[in-house]
XYZ file of N, CA and C in Angstrom:
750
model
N -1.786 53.266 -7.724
C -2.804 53.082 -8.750
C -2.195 52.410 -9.977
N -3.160 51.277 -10.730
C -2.342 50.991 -12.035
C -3.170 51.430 -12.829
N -2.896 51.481 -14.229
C -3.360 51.966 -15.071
C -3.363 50.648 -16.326
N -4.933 50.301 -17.001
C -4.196 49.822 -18.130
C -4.647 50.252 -19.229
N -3.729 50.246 -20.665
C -4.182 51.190 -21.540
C -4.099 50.317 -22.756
N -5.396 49.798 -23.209
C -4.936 49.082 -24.956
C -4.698 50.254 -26.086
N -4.322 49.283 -27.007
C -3.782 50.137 -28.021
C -4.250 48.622 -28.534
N -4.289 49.078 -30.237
C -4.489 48.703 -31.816
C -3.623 48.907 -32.519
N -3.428 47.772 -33.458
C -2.209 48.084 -34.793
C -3.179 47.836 -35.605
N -2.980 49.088 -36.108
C -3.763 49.621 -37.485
C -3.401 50.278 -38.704
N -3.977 50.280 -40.336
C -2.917 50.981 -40.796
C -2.952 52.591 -40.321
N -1.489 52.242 -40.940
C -0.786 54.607 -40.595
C -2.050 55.169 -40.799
N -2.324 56.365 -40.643
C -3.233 57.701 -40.549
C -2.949 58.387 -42.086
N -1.293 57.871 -42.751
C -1.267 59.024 -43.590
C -1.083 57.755 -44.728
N -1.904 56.792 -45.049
C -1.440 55.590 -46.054
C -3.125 55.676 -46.645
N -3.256 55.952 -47.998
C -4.533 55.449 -48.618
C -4.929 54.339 -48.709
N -5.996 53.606 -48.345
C -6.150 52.445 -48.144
C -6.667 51.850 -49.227
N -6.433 50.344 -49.674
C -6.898 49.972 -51.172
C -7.660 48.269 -50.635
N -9.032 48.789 -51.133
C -9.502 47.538 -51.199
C -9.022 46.165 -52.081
N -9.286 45.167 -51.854
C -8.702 44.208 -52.242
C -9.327 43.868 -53.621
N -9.069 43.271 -54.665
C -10.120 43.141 -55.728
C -11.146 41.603 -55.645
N -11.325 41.322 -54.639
C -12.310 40.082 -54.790
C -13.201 40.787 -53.780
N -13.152 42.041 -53.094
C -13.820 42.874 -51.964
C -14.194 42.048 -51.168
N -13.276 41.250 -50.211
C -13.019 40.749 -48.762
C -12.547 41.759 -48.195
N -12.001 42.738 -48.323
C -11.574 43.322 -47.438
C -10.301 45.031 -47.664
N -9.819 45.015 -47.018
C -8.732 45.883 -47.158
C -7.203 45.725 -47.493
N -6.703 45.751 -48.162
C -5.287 44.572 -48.288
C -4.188 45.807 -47.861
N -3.819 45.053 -46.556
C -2.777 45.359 -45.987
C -1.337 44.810 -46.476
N -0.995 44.229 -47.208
C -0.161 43.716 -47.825
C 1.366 44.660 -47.978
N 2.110 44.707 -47.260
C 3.227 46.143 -47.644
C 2.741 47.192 -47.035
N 2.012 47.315 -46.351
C 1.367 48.600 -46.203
C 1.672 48.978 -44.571
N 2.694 50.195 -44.902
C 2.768 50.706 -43.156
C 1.756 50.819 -42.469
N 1.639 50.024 -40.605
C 0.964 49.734 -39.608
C 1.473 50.687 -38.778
N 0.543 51.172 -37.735
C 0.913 52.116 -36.797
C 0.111 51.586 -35.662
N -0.072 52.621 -34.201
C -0.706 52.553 -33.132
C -1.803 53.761 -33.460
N -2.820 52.968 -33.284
C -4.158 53.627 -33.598
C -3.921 54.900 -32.541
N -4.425 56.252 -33.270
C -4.158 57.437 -33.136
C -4.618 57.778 -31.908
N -5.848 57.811 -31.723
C -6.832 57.252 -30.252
C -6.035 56.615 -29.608
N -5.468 55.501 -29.543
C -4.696 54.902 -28.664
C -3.533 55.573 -27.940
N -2.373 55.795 -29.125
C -1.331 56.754 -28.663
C -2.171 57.899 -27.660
N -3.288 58.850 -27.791
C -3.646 59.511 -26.885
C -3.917 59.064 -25.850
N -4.586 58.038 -25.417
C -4.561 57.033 -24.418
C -3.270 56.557 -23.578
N -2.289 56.517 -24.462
C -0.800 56.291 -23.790
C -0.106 57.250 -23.215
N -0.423 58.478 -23.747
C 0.488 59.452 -23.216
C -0.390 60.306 -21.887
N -1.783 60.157 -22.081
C -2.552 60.498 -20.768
C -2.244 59.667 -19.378
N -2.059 58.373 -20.090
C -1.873 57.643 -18.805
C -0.388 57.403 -18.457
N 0.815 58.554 -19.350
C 1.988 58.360 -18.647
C 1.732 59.382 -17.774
N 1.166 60.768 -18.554
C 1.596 62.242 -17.690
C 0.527 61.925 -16.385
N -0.103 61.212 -16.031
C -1.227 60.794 -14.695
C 0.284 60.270 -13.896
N 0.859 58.926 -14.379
C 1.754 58.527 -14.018
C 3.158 59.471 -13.327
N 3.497 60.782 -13.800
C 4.221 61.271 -13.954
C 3.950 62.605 -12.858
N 2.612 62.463 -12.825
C 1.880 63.539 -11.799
C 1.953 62.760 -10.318
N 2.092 61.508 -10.386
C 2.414 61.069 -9.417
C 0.950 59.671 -8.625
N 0.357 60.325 -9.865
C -1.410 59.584 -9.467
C -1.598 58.327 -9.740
N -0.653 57.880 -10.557
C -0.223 55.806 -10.998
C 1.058 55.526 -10.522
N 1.071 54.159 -10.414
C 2.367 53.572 -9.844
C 2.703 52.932 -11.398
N 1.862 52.455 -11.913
C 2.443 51.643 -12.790
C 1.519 51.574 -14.736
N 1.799 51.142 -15.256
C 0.796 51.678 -16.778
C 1.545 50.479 -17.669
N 0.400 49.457 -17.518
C 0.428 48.411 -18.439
C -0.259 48.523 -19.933
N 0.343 48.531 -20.765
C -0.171 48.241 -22.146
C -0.477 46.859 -22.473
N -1.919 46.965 -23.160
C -2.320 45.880 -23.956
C -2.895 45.746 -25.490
N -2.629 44.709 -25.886
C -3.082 44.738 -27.560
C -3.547 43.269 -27.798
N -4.508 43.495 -28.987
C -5.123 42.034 -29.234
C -4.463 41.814 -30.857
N -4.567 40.856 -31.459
C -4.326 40.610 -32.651
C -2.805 39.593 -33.122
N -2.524 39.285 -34.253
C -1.373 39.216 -34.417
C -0.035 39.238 -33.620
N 1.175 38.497 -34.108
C 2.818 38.717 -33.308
C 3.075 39.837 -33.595
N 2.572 40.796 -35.027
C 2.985 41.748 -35.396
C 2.743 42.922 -34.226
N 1.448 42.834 -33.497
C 1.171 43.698 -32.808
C 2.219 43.907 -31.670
N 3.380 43.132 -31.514
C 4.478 43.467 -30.541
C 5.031 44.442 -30.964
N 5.109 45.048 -32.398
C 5.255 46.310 -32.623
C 4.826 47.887 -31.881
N 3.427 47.340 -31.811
C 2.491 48.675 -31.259
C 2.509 48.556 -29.923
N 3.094 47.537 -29.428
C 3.250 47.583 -27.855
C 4.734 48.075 -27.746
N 5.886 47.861 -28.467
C 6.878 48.251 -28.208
C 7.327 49.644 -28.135
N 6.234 50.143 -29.259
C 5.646 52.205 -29.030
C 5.091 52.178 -28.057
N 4.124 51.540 -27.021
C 3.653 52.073 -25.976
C 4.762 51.903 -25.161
N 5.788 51.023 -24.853
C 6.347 50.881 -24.048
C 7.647 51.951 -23.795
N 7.952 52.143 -25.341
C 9.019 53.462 -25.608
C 8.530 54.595 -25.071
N 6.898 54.863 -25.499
C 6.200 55.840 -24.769
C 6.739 56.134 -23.335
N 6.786 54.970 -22.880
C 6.858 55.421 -21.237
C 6.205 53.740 -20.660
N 5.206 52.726 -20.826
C 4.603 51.999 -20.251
C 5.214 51.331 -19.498
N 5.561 50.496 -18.538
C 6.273 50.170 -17.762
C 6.365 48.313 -18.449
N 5.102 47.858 -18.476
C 5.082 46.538 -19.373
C 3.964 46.458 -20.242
N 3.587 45.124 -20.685
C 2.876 44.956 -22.243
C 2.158 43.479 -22.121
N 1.310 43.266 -22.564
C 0.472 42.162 -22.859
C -0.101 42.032 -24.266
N 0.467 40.904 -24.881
C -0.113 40.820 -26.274
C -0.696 39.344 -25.849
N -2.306 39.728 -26.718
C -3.443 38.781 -26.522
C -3.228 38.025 -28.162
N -2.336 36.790 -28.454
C -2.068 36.781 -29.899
C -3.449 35.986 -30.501
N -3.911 36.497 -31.456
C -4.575 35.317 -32.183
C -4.784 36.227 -33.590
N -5.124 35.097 -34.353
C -4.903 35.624 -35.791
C -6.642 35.279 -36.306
N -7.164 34.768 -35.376
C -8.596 35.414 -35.783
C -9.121 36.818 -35.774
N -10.102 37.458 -36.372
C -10.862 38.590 -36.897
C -11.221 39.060 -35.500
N -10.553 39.718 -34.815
C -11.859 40.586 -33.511
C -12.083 41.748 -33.573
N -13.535 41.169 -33.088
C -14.634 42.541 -33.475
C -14.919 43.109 -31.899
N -15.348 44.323 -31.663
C -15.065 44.685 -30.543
C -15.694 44.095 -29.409
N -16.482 43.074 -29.565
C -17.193 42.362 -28.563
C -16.303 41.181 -28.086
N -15.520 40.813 -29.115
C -14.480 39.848 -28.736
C -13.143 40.754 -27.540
N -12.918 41.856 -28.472
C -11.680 42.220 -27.719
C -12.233 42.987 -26.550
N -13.480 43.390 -26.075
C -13.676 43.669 -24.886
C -14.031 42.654 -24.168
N -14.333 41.259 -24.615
C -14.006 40.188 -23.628
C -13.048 39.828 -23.179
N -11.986 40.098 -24.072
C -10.287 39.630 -24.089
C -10.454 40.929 -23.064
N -10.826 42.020 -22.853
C -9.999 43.127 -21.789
C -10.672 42.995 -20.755
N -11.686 42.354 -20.823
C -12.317 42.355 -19.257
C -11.439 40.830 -18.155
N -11.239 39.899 -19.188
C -10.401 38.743 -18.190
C -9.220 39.706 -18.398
N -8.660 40.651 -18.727
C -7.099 41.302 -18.407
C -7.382 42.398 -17.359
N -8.555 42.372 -17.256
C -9.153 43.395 -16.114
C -9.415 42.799 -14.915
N -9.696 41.333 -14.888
C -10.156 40.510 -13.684
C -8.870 40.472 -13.103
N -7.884 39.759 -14.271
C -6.004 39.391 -13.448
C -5.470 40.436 -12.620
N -5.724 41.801 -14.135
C -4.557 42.636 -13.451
C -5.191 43.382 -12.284
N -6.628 43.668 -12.294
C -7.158 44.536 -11.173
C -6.822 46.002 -11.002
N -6.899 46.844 -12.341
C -6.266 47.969 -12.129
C -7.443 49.268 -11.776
N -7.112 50.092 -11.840
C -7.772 51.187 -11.174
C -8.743 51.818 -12.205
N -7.650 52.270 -13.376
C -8.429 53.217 -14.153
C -7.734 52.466 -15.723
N -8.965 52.010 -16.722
C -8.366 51.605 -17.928
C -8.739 52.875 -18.863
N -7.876 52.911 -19.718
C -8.243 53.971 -21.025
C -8.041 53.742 -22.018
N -8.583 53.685 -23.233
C -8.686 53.819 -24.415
C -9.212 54.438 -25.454
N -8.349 54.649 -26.701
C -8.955 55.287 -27.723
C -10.925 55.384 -27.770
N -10.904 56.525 -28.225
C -12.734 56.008 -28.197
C -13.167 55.425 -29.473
N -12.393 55.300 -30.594
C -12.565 54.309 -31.140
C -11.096 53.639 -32.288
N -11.338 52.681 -33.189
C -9.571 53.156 -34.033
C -10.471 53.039 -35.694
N -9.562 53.793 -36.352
C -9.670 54.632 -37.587
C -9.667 53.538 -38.505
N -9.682 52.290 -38.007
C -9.913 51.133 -39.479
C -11.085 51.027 -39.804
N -12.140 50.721 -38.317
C -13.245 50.112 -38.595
C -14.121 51.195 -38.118
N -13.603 52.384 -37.284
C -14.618 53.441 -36.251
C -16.120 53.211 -35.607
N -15.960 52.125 -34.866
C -17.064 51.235 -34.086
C -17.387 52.105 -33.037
N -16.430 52.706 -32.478
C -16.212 52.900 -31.408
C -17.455 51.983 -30.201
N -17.091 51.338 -29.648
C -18.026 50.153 -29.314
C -17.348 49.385 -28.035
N -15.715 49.618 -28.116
C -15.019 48.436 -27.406
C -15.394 49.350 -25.815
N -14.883 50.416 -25.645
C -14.923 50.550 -24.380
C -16.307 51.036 -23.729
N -17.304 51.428 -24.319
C -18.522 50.778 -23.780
C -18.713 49.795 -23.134
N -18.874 48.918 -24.348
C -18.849 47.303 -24.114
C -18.249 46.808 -22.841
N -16.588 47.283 -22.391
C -15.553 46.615 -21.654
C -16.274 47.042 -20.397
N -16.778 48.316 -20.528
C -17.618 49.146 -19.013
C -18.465 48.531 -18.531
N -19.548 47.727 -19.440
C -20.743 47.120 -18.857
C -20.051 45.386 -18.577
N -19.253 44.553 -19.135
C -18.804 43.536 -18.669
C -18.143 43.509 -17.322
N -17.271 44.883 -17.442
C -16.643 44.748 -16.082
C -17.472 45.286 -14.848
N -18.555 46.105 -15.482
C -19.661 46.387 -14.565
C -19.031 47.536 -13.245
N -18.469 48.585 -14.020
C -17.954 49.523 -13.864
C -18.582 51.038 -14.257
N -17.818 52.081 -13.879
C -18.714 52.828 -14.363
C -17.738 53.761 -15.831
N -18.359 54.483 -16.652
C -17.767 55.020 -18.289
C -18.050 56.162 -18.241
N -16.701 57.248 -18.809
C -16.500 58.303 -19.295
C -16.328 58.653 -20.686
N -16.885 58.747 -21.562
C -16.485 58.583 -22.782
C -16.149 59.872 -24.062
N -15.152 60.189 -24.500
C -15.046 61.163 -25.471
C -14.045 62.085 -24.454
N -12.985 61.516 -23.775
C -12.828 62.847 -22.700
C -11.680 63.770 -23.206
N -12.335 64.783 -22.900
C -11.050 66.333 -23.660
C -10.840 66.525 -22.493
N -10.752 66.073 -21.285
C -9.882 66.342 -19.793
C -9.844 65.529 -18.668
N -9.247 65.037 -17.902
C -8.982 64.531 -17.333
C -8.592 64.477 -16.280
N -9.441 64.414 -14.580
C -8.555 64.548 -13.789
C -9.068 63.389 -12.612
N -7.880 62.993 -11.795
C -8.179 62.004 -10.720
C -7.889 62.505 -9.462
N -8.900 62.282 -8.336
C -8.754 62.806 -7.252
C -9.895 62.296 -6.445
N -9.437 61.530 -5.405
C -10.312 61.117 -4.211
C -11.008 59.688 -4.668
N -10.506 59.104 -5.626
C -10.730 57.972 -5.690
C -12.133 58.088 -6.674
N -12.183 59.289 -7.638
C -12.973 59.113 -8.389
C -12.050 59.869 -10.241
N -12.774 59.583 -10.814
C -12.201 60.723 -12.517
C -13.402 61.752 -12.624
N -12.637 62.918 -12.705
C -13.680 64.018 -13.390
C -13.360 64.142 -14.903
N -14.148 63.966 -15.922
C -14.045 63.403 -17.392
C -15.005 64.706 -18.008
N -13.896 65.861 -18.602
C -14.725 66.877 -19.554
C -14.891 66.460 -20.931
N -16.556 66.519 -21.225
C -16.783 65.792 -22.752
C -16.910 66.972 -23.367
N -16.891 66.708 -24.843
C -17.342 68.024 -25.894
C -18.594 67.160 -26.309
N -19.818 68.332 -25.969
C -20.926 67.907 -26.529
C -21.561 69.488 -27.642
N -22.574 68.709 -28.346
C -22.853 69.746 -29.266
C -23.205 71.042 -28.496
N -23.617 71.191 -27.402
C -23.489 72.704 -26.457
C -22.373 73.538 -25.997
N -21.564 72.405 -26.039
C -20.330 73.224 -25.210
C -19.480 71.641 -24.378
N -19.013 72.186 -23.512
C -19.000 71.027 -22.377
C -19.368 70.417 -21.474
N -18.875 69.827 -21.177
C -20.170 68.718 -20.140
C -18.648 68.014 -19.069
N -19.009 68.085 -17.841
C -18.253 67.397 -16.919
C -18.696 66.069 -16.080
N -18.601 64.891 -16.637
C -19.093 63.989 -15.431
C -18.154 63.229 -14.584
N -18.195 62.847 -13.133
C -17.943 61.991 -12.183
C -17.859 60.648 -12.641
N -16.873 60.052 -12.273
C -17.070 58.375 -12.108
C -16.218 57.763 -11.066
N -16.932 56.799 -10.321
C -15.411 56.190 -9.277
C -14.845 54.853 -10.266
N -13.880 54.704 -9.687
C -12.836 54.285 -9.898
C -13.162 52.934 -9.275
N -12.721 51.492 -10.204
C -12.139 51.275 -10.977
C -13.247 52.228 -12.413
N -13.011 52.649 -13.301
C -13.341 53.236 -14.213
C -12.939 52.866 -15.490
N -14.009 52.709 -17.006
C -13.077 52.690 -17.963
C -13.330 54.607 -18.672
N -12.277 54.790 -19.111
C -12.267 56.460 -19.883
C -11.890 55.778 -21.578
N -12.425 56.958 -22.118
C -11.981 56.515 -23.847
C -11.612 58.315 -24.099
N -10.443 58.634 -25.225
C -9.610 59.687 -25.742
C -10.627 59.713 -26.420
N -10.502 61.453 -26.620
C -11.136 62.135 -27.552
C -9.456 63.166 -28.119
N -9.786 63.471 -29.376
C -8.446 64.142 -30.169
C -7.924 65.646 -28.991
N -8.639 65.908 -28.846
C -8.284 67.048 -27.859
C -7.689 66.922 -26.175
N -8.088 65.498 -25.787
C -7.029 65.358 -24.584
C -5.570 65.732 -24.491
N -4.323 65.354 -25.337
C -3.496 65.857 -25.280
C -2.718 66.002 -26.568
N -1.581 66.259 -26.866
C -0.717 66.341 -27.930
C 0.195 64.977 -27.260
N 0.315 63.370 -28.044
C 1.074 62.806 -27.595
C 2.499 63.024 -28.033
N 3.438 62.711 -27.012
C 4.793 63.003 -26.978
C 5.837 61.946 -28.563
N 7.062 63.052 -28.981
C 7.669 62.290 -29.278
C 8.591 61.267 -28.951
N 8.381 60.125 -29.578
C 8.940 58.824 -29.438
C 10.740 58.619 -29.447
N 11.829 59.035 -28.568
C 13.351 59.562 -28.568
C 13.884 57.703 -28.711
N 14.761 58.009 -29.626
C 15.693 56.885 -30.039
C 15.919 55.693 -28.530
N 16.313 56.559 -27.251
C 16.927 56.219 -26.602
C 15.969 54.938 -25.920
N 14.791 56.042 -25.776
C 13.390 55.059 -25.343
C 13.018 53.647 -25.899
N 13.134 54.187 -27.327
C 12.826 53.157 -28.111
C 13.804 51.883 -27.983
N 15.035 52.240 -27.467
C 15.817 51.227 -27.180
C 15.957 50.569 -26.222
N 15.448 51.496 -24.655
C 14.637 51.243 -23.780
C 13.598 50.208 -23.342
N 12.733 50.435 -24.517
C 11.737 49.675 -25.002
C 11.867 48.012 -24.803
N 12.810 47.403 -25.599
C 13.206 46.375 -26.011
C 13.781 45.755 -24.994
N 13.848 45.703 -23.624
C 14.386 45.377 -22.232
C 13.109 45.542 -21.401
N 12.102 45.995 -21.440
C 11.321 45.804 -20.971
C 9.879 44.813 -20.523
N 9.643 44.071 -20.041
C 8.819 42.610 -20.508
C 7.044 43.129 -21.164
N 7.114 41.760 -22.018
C 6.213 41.392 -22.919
C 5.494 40.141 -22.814
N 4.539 39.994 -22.255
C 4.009 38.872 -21.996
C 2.740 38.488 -22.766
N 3.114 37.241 -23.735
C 2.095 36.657 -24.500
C 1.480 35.681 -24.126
N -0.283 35.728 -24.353
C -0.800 34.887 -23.711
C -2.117 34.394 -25.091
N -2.816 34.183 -24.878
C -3.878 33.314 -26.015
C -4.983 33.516 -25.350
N -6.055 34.093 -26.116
C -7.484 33.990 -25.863
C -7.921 32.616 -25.130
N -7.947 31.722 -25.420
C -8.105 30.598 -24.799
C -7.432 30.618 -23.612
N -6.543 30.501 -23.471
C -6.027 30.932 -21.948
C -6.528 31.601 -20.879
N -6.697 32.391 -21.687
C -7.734 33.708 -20.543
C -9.410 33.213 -21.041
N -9.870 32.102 -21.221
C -10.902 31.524 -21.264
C -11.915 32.428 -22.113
N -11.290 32.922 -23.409
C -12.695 34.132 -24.073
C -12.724 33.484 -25.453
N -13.695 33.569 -25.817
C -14.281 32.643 -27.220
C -14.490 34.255 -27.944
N -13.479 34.025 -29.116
C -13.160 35.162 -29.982
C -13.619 34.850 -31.420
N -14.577 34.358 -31.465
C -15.374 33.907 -32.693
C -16.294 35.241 -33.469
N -16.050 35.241 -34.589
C -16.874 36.227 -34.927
C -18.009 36.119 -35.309
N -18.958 37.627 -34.802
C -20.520 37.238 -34.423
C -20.863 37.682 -35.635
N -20.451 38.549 -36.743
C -20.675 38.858 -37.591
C -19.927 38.991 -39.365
N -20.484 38.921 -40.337
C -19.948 38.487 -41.236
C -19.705 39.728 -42.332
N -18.592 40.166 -42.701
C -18.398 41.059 -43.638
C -19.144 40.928 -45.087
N -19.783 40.953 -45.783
C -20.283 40.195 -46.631
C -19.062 40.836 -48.138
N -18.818 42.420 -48.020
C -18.622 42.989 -49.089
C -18.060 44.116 -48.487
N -17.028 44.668 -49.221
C -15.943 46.005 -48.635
C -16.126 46.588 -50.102
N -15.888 48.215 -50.495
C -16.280 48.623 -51.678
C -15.447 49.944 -51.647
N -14.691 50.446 -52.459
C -14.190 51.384 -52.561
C -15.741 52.941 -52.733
N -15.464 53.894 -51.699
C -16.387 54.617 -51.556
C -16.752 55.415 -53.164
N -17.983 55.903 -53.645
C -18.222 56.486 -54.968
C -17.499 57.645 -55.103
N -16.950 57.847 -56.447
C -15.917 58.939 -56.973
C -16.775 59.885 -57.065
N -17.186 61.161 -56.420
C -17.398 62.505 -56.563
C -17.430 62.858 -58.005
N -18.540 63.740 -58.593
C -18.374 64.141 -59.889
C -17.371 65.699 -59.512
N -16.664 65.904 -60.721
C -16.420 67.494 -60.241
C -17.417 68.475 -60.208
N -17.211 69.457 -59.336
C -18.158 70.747 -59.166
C -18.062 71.788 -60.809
N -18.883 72.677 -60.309
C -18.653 73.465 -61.763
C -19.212 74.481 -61.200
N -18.886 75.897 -61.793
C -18.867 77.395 -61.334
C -20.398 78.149 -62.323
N -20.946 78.690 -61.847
C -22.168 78.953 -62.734
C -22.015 80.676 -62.956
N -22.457 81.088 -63.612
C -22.362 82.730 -63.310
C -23.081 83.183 -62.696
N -24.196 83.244 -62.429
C -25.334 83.563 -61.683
C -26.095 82.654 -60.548
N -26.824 83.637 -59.713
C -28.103 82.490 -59.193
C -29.185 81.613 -59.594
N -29.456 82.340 -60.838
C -30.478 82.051 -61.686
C -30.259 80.975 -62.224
N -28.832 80.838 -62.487
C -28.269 79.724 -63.453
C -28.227 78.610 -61.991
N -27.862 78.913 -61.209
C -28.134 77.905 -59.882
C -28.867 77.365 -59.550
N -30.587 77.960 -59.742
C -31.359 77.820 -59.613
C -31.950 76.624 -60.298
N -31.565 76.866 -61.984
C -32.472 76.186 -62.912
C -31.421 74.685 -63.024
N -30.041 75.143 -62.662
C -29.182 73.550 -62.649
C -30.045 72.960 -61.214
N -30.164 73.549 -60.588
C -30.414 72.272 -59.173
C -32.348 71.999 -59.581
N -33.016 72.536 -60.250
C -34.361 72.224 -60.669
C -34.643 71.266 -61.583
N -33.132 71.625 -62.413
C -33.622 71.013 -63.977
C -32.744 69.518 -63.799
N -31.549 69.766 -63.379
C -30.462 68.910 -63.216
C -30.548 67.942 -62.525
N -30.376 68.527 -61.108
C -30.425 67.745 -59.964
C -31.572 67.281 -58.785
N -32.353 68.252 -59.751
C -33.670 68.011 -59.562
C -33.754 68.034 -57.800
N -33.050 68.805 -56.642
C -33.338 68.863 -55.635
C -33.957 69.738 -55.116
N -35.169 70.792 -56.172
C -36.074 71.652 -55.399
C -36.749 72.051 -56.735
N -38.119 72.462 -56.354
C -39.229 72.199 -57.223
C -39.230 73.694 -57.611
């Protein structure tokens, strides 16, 4: 079985993000990049599958930038066996990069793809939907478990009841939910590991996908500053601030 698993370079999880002052955008400028958090869960599900004995092999892929040979070189330290960076320095939005994964889905022909269910820059979550109905496959999405057997995935979701278990055969796409696993730490040795292992860059155009963007950011805005709270002594006094004040009940 192969496995393929994208990943995103995105900023860190623990970096405040600062809009830019002409509000185009987010300015990454200096600002530590990581492997979208979702993703890393995605990587380490599809080593320990690997490791269970249920994959032969677990290709990583990434779209964006040269920089993104970074976030492939963590999947690969992870454990991935090789890497595909899709370079272009145009804007993709997830309709682009699930076109870019469906021609990496036609080449490589793998069994079971997984990915984050969505990444923490833009939270679309959109791509692996999307990649499910192009490749015309069948989708598990949000999965807190995971198991393969008989040529299908049993995929446990968290829904507002409780849980929910559905079937899918295989080829399949799955998307991480935070509760699939605790991913592993990243050991020096790996990481050095890493860097001997192949990386193969290729171009949207190449793989014949028009990565144009369908939509236009118009304006990015730093979210509104919270007033502070304030302590009242009573209910009464609660009462007449949210009547008189805030005017949210008559």
């Amino acid at each position: 079985m192969k496995i393929l698993v994208a990943v995103k370079r995105v900023v860190d999880f623990n970096v405040k993000v600062r809009v830019k002052s002409d509000g185009s955008g987010v300015d990454i400028a200096n600002v530590k990049m990581s492997m979208n958090p979702f993703d890393e869960i995605a990587v380490e599900e599809a080593m320990r599958l690997r490791e269970a004995g249920k994959a032969a092999e677990v290709i990583a892929v990434s779209c964006g930038p040269a920089q993104c040979q970074e976030t492939l070189r963590t999947a690969l330290a992870i454990g991935a066996d090789r890497a595909i960076l899709v370079q272009t320095d145009e804007e993709l939005q997830p309709l682009a990069v699930a076109k870019i994964l469906k021609a990496i889905f036609d080449r490589e022909k793998p069994d079971l793809m997984i990915l984050g269910k969505q990444a923490i820059d833009d939270d679309s979550n959109q791509t692996g939907q999307m990649l499910a109905a192009l490749a015309g496959v069948g989708q598990a999405t949000f999965a807190s478990k995971l198991v393969l057997a008989d040529g299908s995935a049993q995929v446990t979701r968290e829904v507002d009841g409780g849980l929910t278990t559905v079937a899918v055969k295989l080829p399949a796409v799955v998307t991480t939910d935070l509760r699939l696993n605790e991913p592993r730490y990243v050991t020096l040795p790996n990481i050095m590991k890493a860097k001997k292992k192949p990386l193969e860059t290729v171009t949207p155009q190449a793989l014949g996908v028009d990565v144009r963007p369908r939509l236009q950011t118009l304006r990015t805005a730093e979210p509104v500053q919270r007033k502070a709270g304030i302590r009242v002594p009573d209910v009464a006094t609660l009462v007449q601030k949210l009547r008189n004040e805030a005017k949210v009940i008559e």
